[in-house]
mmCIF file with all atom_site columns, C-alpha atoms in Angstrom:
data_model
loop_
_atom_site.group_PDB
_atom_site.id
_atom_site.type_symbol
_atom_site.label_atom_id
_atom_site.label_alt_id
_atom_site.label_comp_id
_atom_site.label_asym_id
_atom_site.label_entity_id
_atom_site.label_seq_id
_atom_site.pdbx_PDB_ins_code
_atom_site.Cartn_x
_atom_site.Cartn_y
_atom_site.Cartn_z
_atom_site.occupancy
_atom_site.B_iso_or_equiv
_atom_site.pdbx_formal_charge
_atom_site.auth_seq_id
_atom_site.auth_comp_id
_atom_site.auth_asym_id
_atom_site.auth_atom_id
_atom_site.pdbx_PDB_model_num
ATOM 1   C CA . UNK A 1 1   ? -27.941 16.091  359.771 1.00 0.00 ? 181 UNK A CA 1
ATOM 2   C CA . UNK A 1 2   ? -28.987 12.792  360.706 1.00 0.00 ? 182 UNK A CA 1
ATOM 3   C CA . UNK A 1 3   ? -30.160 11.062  363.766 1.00 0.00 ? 183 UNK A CA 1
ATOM 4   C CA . UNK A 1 4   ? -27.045 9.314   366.113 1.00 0.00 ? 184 UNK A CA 1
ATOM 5   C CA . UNK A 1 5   ? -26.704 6.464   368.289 1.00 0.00 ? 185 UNK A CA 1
ATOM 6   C CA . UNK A 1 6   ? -25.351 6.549   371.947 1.00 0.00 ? 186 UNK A CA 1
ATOM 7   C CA . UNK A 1 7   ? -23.979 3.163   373.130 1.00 0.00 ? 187 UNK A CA 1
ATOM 8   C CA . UNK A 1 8   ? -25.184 2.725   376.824 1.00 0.00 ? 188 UNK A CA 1
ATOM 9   C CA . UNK A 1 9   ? -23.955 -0.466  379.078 1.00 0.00 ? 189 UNK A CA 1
ATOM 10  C CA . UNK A 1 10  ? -24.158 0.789   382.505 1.00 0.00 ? 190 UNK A CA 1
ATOM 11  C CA . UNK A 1 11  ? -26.253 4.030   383.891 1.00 0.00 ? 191 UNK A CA 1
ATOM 12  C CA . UNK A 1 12  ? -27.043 5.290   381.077 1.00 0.00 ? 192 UNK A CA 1
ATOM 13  C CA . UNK A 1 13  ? -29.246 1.711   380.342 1.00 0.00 ? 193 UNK A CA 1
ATOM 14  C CA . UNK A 1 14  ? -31.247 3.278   382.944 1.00 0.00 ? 194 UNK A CA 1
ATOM 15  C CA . UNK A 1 15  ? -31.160 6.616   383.125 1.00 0.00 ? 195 UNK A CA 1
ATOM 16  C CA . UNK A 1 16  ? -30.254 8.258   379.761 1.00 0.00 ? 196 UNK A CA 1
ATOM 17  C CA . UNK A 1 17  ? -31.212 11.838  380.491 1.00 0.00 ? 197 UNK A CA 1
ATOM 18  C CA . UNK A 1 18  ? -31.683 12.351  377.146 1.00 0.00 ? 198 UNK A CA 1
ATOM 19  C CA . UNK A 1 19  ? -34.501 12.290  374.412 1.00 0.00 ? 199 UNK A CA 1
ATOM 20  C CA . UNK A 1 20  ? -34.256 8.650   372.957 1.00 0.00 ? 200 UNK A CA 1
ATOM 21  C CA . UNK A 1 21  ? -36.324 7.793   370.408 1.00 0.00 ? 201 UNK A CA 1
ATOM 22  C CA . UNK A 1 22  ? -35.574 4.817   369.673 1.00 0.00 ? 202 UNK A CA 1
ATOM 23  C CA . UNK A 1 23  ? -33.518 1.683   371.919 1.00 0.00 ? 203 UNK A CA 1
ATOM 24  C CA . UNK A 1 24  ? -32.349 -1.496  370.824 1.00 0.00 ? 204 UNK A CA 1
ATOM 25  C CA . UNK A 1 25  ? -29.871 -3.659  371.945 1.00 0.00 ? 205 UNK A CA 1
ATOM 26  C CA . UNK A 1 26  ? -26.813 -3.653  370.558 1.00 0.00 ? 206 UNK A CA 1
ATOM 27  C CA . UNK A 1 27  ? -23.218 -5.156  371.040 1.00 0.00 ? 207 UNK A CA 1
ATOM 28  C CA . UNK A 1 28  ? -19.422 -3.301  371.032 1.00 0.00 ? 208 UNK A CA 1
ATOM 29  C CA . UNK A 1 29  ? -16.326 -5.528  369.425 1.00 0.00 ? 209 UNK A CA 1
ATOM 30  C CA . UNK A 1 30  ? -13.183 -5.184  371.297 1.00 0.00 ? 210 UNK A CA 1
ATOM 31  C CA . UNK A 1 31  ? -14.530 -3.431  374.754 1.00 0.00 ? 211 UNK A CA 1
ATOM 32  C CA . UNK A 1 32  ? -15.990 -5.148  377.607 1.00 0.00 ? 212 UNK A CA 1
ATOM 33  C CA . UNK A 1 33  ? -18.345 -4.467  380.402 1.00 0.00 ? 213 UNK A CA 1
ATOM 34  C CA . UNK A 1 34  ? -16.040 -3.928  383.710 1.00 0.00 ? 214 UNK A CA 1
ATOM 35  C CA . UNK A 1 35  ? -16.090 -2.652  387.132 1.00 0.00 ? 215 UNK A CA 1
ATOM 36  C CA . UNK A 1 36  ? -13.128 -1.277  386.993 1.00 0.00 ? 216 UNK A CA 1
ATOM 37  C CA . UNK A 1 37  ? -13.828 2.458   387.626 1.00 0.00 ? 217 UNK A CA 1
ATOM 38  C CA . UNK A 1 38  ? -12.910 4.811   390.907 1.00 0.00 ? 218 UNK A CA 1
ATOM 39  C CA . UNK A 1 39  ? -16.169 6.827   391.012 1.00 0.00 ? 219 UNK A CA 1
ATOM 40  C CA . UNK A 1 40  ? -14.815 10.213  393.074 1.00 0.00 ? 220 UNK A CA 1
ATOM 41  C CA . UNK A 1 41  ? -18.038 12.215  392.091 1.00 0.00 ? 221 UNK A CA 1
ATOM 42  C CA . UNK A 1 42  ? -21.234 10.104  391.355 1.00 0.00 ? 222 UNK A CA 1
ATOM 43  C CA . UNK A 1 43  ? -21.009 6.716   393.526 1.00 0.00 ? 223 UNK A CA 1
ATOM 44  C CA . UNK A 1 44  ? -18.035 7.810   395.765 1.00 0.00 ? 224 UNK A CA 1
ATOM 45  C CA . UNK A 1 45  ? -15.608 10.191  397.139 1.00 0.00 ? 225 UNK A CA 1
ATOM 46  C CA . UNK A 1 46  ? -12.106 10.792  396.462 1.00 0.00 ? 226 UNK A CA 1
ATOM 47  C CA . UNK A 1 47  ? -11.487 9.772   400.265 1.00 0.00 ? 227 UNK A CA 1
ATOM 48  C CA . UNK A 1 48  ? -13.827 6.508   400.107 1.00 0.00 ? 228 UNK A CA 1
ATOM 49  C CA . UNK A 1 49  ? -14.457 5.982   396.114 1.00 0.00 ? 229 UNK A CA 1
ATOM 50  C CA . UNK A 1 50  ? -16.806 3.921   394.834 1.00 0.00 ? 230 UNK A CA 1
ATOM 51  C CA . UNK A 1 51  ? -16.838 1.444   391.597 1.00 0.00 ? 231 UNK A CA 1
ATOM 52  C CA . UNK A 1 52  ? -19.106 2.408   388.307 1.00 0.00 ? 232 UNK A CA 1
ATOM 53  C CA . UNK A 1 53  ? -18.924 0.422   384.783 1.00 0.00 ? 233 UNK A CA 1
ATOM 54  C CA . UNK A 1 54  ? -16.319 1.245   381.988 1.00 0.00 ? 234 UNK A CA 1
ATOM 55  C CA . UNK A 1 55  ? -15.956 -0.202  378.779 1.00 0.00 ? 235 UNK A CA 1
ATOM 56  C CA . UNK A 1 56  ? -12.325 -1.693  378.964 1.00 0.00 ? 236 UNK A CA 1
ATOM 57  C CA . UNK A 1 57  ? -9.672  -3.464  376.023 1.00 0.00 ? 237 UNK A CA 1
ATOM 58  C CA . UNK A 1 58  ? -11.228 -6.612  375.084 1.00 0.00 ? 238 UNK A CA 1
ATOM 59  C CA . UNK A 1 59  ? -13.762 -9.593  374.103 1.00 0.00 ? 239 UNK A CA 1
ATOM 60  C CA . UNK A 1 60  ? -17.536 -7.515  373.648 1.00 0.00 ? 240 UNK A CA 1
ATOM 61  C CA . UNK A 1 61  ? -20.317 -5.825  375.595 1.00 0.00 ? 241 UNK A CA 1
ATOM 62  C CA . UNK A 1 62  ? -24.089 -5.914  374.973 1.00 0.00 ? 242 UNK A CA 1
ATOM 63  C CA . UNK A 1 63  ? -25.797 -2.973  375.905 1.00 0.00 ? 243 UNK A CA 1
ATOM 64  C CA . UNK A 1 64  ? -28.413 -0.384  374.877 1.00 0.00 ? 244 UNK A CA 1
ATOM 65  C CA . UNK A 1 65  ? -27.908 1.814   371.617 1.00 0.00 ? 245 UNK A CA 1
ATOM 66  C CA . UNK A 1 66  ? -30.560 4.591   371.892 1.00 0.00 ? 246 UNK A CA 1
ATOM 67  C CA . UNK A 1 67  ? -31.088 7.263   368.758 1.00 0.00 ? 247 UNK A CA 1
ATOM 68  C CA . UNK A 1 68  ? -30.881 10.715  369.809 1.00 0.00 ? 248 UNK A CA 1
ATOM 69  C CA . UNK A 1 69  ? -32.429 13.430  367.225 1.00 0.00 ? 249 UNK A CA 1
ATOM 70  C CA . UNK A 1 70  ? -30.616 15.061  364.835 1.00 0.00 ? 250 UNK A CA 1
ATOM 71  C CA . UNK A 1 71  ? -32.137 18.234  365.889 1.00 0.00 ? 251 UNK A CA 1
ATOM 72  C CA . UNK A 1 72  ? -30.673 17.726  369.360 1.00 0.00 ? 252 UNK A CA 1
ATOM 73  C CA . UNK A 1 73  ? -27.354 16.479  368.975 1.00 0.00 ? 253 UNK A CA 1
ATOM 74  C CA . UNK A 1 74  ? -25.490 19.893  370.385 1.00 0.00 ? 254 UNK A CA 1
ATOM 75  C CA . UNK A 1 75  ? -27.555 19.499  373.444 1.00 0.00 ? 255 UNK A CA 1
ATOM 76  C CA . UNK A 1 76  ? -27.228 15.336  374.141 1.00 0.00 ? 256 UNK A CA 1
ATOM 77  C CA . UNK A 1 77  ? -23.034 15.562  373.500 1.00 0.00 ? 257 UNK A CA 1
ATOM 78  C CA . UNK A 1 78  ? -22.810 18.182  375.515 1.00 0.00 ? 258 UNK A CA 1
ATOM 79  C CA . UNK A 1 79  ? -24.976 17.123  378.638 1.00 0.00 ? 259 UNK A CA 1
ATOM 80  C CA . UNK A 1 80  ? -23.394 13.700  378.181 1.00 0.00 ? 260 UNK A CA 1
ATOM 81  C CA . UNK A 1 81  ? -19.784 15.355  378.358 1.00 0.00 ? 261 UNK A CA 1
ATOM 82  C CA . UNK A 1 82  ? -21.010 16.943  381.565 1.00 0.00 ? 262 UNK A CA 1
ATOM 83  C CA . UNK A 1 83  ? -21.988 13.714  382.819 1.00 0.00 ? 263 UNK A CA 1
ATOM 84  C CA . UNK A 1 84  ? -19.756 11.422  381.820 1.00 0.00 ? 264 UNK A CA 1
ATOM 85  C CA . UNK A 1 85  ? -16.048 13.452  381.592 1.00 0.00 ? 265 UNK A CA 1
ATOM 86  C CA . UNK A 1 86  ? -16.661 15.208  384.528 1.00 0.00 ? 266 UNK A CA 1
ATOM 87  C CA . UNK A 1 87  ? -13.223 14.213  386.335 1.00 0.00 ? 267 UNK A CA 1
ATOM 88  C CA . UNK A 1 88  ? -11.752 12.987  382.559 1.00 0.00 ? 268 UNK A CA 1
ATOM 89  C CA . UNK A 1 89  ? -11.815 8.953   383.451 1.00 0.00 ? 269 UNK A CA 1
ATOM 90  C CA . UNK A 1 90  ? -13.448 7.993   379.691 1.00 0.00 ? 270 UNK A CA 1
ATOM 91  C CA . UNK A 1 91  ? -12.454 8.837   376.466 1.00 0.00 ? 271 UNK A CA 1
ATOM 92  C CA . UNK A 1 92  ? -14.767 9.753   374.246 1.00 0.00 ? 272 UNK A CA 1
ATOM 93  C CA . UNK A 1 93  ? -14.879 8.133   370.755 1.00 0.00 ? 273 UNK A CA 1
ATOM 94  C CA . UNK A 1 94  ? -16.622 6.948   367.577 1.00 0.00 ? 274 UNK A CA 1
ATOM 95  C CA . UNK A 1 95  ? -16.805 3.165   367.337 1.00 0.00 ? 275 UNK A CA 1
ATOM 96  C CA . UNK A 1 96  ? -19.122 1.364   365.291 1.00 0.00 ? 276 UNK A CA 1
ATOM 97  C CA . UNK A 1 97  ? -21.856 -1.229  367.151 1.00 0.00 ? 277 UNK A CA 1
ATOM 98  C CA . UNK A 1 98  ? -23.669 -3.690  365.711 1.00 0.00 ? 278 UNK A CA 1
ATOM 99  C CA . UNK A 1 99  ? -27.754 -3.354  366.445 1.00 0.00 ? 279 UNK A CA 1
ATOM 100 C CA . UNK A 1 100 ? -29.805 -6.468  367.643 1.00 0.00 ? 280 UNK A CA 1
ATOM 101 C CA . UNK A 1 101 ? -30.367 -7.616  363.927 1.00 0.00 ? 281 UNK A CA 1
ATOM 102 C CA . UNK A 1 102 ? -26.894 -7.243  362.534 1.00 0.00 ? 282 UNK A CA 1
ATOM 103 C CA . UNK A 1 103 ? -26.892 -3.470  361.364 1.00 0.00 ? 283 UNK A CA 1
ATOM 104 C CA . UNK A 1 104 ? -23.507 -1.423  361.841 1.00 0.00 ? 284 UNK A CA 1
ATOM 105 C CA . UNK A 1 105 ? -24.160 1.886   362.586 1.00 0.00 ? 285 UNK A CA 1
ATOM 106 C CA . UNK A 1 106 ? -21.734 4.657   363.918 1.00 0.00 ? 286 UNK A CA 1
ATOM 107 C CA . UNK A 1 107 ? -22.167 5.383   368.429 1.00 0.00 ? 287 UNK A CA 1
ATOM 108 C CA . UNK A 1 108 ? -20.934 7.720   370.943 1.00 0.00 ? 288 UNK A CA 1
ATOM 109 C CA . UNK A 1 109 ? -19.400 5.780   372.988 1.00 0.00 ? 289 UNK A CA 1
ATOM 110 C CA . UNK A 1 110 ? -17.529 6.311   376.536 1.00 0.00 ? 290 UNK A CA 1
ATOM 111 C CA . UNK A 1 111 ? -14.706 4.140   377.807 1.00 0.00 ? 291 UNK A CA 1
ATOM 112 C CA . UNK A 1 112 ? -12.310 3.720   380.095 1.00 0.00 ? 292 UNK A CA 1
ATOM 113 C CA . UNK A 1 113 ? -8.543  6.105   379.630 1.00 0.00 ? 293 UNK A CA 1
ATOM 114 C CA . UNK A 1 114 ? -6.138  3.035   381.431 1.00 0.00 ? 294 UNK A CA 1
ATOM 115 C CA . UNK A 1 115 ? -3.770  5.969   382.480 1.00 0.00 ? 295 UNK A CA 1
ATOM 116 C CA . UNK A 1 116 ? -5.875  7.406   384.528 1.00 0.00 ? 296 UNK A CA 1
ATOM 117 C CA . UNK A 1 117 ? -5.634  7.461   388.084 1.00 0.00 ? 297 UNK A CA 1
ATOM 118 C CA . UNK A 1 118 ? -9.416  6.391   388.447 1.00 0.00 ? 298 UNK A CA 1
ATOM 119 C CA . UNK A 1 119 ? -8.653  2.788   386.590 1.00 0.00 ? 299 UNK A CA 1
ATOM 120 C CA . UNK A 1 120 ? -8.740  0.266   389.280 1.00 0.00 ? 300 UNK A CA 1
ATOM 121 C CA . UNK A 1 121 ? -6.697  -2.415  387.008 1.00 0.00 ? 301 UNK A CA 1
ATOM 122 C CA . UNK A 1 122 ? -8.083  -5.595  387.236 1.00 0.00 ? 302 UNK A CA 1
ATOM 123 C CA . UNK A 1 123 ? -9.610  -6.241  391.443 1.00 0.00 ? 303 UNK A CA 1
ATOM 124 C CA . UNK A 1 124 ? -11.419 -8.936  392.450 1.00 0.00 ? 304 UNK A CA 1
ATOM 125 C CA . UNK A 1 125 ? -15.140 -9.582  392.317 1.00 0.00 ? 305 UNK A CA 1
ATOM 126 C CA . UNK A 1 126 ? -15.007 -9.421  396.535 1.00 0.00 ? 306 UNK A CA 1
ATOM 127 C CA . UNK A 1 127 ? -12.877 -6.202  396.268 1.00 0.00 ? 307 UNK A CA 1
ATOM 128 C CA . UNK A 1 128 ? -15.662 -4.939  394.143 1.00 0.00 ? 308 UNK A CA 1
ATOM 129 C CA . UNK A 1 129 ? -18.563 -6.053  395.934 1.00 0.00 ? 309 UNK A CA 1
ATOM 130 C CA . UNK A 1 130 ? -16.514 -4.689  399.302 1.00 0.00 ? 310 UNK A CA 1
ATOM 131 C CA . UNK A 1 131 ? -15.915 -1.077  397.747 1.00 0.00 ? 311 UNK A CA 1
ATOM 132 C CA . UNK A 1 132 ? -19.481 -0.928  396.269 1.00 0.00 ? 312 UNK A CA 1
ATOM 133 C CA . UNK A 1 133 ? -21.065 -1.901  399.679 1.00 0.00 ? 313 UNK A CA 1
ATOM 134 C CA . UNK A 1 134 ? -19.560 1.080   401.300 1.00 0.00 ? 314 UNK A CA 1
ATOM 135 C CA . UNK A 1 135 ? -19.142 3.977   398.826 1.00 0.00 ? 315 UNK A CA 1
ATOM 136 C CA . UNK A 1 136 ? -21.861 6.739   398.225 1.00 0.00 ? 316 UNK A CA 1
ATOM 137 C CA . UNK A 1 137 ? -21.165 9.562   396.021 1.00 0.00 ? 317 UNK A CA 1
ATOM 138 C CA . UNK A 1 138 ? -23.490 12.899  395.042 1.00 0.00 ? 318 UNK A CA 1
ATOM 139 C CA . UNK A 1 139 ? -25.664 10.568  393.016 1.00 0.00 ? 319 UNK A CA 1
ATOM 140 C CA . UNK A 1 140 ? -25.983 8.037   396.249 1.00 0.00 ? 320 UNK A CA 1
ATOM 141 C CA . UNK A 1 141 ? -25.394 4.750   396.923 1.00 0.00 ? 321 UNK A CA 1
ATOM 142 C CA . UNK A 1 142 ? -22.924 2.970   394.923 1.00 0.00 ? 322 UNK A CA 1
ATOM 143 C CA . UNK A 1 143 ? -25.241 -0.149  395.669 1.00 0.00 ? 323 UNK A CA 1
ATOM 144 C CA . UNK A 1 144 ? -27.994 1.468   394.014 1.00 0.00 ? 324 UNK A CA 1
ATOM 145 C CA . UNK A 1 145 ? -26.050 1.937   390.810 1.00 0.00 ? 325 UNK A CA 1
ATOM 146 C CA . UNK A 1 146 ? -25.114 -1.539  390.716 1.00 0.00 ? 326 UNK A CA 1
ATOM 147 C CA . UNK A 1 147 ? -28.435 -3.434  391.447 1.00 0.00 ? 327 UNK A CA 1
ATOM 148 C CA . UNK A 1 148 ? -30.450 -0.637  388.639 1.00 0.00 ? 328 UNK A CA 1
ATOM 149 C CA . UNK A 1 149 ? -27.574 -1.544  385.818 1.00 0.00 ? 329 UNK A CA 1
ATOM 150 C CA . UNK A 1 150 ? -27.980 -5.008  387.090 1.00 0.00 ? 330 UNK A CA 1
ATOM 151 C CA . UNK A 1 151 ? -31.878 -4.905  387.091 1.00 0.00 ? 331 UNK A CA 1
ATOM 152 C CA . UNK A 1 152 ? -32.160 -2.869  383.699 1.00 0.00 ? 332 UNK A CA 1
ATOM 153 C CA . UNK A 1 153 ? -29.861 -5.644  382.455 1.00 0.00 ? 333 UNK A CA 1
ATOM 154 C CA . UNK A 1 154 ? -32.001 -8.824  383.488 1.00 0.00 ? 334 UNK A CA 1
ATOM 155 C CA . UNK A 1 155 ? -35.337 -6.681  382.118 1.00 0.00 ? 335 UNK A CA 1
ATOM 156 C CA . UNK A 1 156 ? -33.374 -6.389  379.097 1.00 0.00 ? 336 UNK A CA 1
ATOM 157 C CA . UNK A 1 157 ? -32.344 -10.069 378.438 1.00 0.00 ? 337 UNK A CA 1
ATOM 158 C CA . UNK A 1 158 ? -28.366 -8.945  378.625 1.00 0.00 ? 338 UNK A CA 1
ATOM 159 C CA . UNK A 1 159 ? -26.429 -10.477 380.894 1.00 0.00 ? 339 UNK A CA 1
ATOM 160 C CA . UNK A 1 160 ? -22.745 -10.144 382.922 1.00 0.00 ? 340 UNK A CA 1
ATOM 161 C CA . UNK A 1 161 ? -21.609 -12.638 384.757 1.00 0.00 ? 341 UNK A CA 1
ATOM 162 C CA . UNK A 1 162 ? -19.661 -10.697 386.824 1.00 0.00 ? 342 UNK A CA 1
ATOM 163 C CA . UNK A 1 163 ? -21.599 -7.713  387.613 1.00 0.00 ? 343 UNK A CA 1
ATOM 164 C CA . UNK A 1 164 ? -24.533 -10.312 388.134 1.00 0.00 ? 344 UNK A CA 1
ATOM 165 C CA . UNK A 1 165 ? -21.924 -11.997 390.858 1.00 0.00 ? 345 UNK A CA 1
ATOM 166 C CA . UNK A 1 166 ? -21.074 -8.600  392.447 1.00 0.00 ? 346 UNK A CA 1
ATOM 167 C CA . UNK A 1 167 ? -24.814 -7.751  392.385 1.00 0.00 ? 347 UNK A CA 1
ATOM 168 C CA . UNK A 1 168 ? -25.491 -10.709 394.435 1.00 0.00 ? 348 UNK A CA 1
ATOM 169 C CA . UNK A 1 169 ? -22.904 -10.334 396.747 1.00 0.00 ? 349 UNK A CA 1
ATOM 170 C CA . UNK A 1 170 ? -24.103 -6.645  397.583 1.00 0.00 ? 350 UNK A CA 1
ATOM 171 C CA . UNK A 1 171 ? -27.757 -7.941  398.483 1.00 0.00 ? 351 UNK A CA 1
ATOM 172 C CA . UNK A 1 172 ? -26.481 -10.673 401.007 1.00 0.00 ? 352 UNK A CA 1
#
């Protein structure tokens, strides 16, 4: 069994909670980088939610692609099932990324399910930078998740226009 890539673009940038051995940057065809993501566990509640990433239907994201050993793989899919499908918002797939210097290799990859009630839809970048001001969830503020995928971004060269603007608008 070989080594496997896990596509991160939000959190997991930043806090894989996993052994990586190796990280470059990487970039997903046909899903994009949004805030678009009723967090009722990590960054919210289900009575005042808060806003984390998802990877929604089109253009591309940049992110982080981090190899996971082979030896490990039961371990890393299942803590990142516990983590990441814990109220069933993402779907978990396969989907092919290309690396920084133009390999295509297979990811894990966790986006968005548009039927569930979580998905926000599309709200604006105030409504976002209003919910994210006020939520916090078990894993705290939902400010602090936006200005560490926001920071681990910048340190990474990637950038989102519109996380940058909500990002902003939270600090002000």
């Amino acid at each position: 069994m070989r080594d496997f890539w896990v596509f991160g673009y939000g959190s997991l940038m930043w806090n894989p909670g996993f052994e990586v051995v190796e990280r470059k940057r990487a970039t997903i065809f046909g899903l994009h980088r949004s805030l678009c993501i009723y967090s009722w566990v990590h960054r919210g509640t289900k009575q005042k939610p808060g806003l984390v990433l998802g990877l929604d239907h089109g253009g591309s994201c940049t992110g982080i692609a981090m190899r996971a050993p082979s030896e490990k793989r039961e371990s890393v899919i299942e803590y990142l099932r516990a983590r990441e499908l814990v109220t069933s918002v993402y779907l978990e797939s396969w989907r092919h990324i290309r690396l920084e210097h133009g390999e295509t290799v297979p990811a894990l990859v966790y986006r968005v399910d548009r039927t569930s009630p979580q998905y926000t839809g599309a709200l604006s970048l105030d409504k976002q930078a209003q919910i994210v001001r006020n939520a916090i969830g078990g894993s705290g503020h939902n400010v602090d998740y936006v200005q560490s995928t926001v920071s681990s971004m910048a340190k990474e060269g990637i950038r989102c226009h519109r996380l940058e603007y909500v990002g902003k608008a939270i600090s002000e």
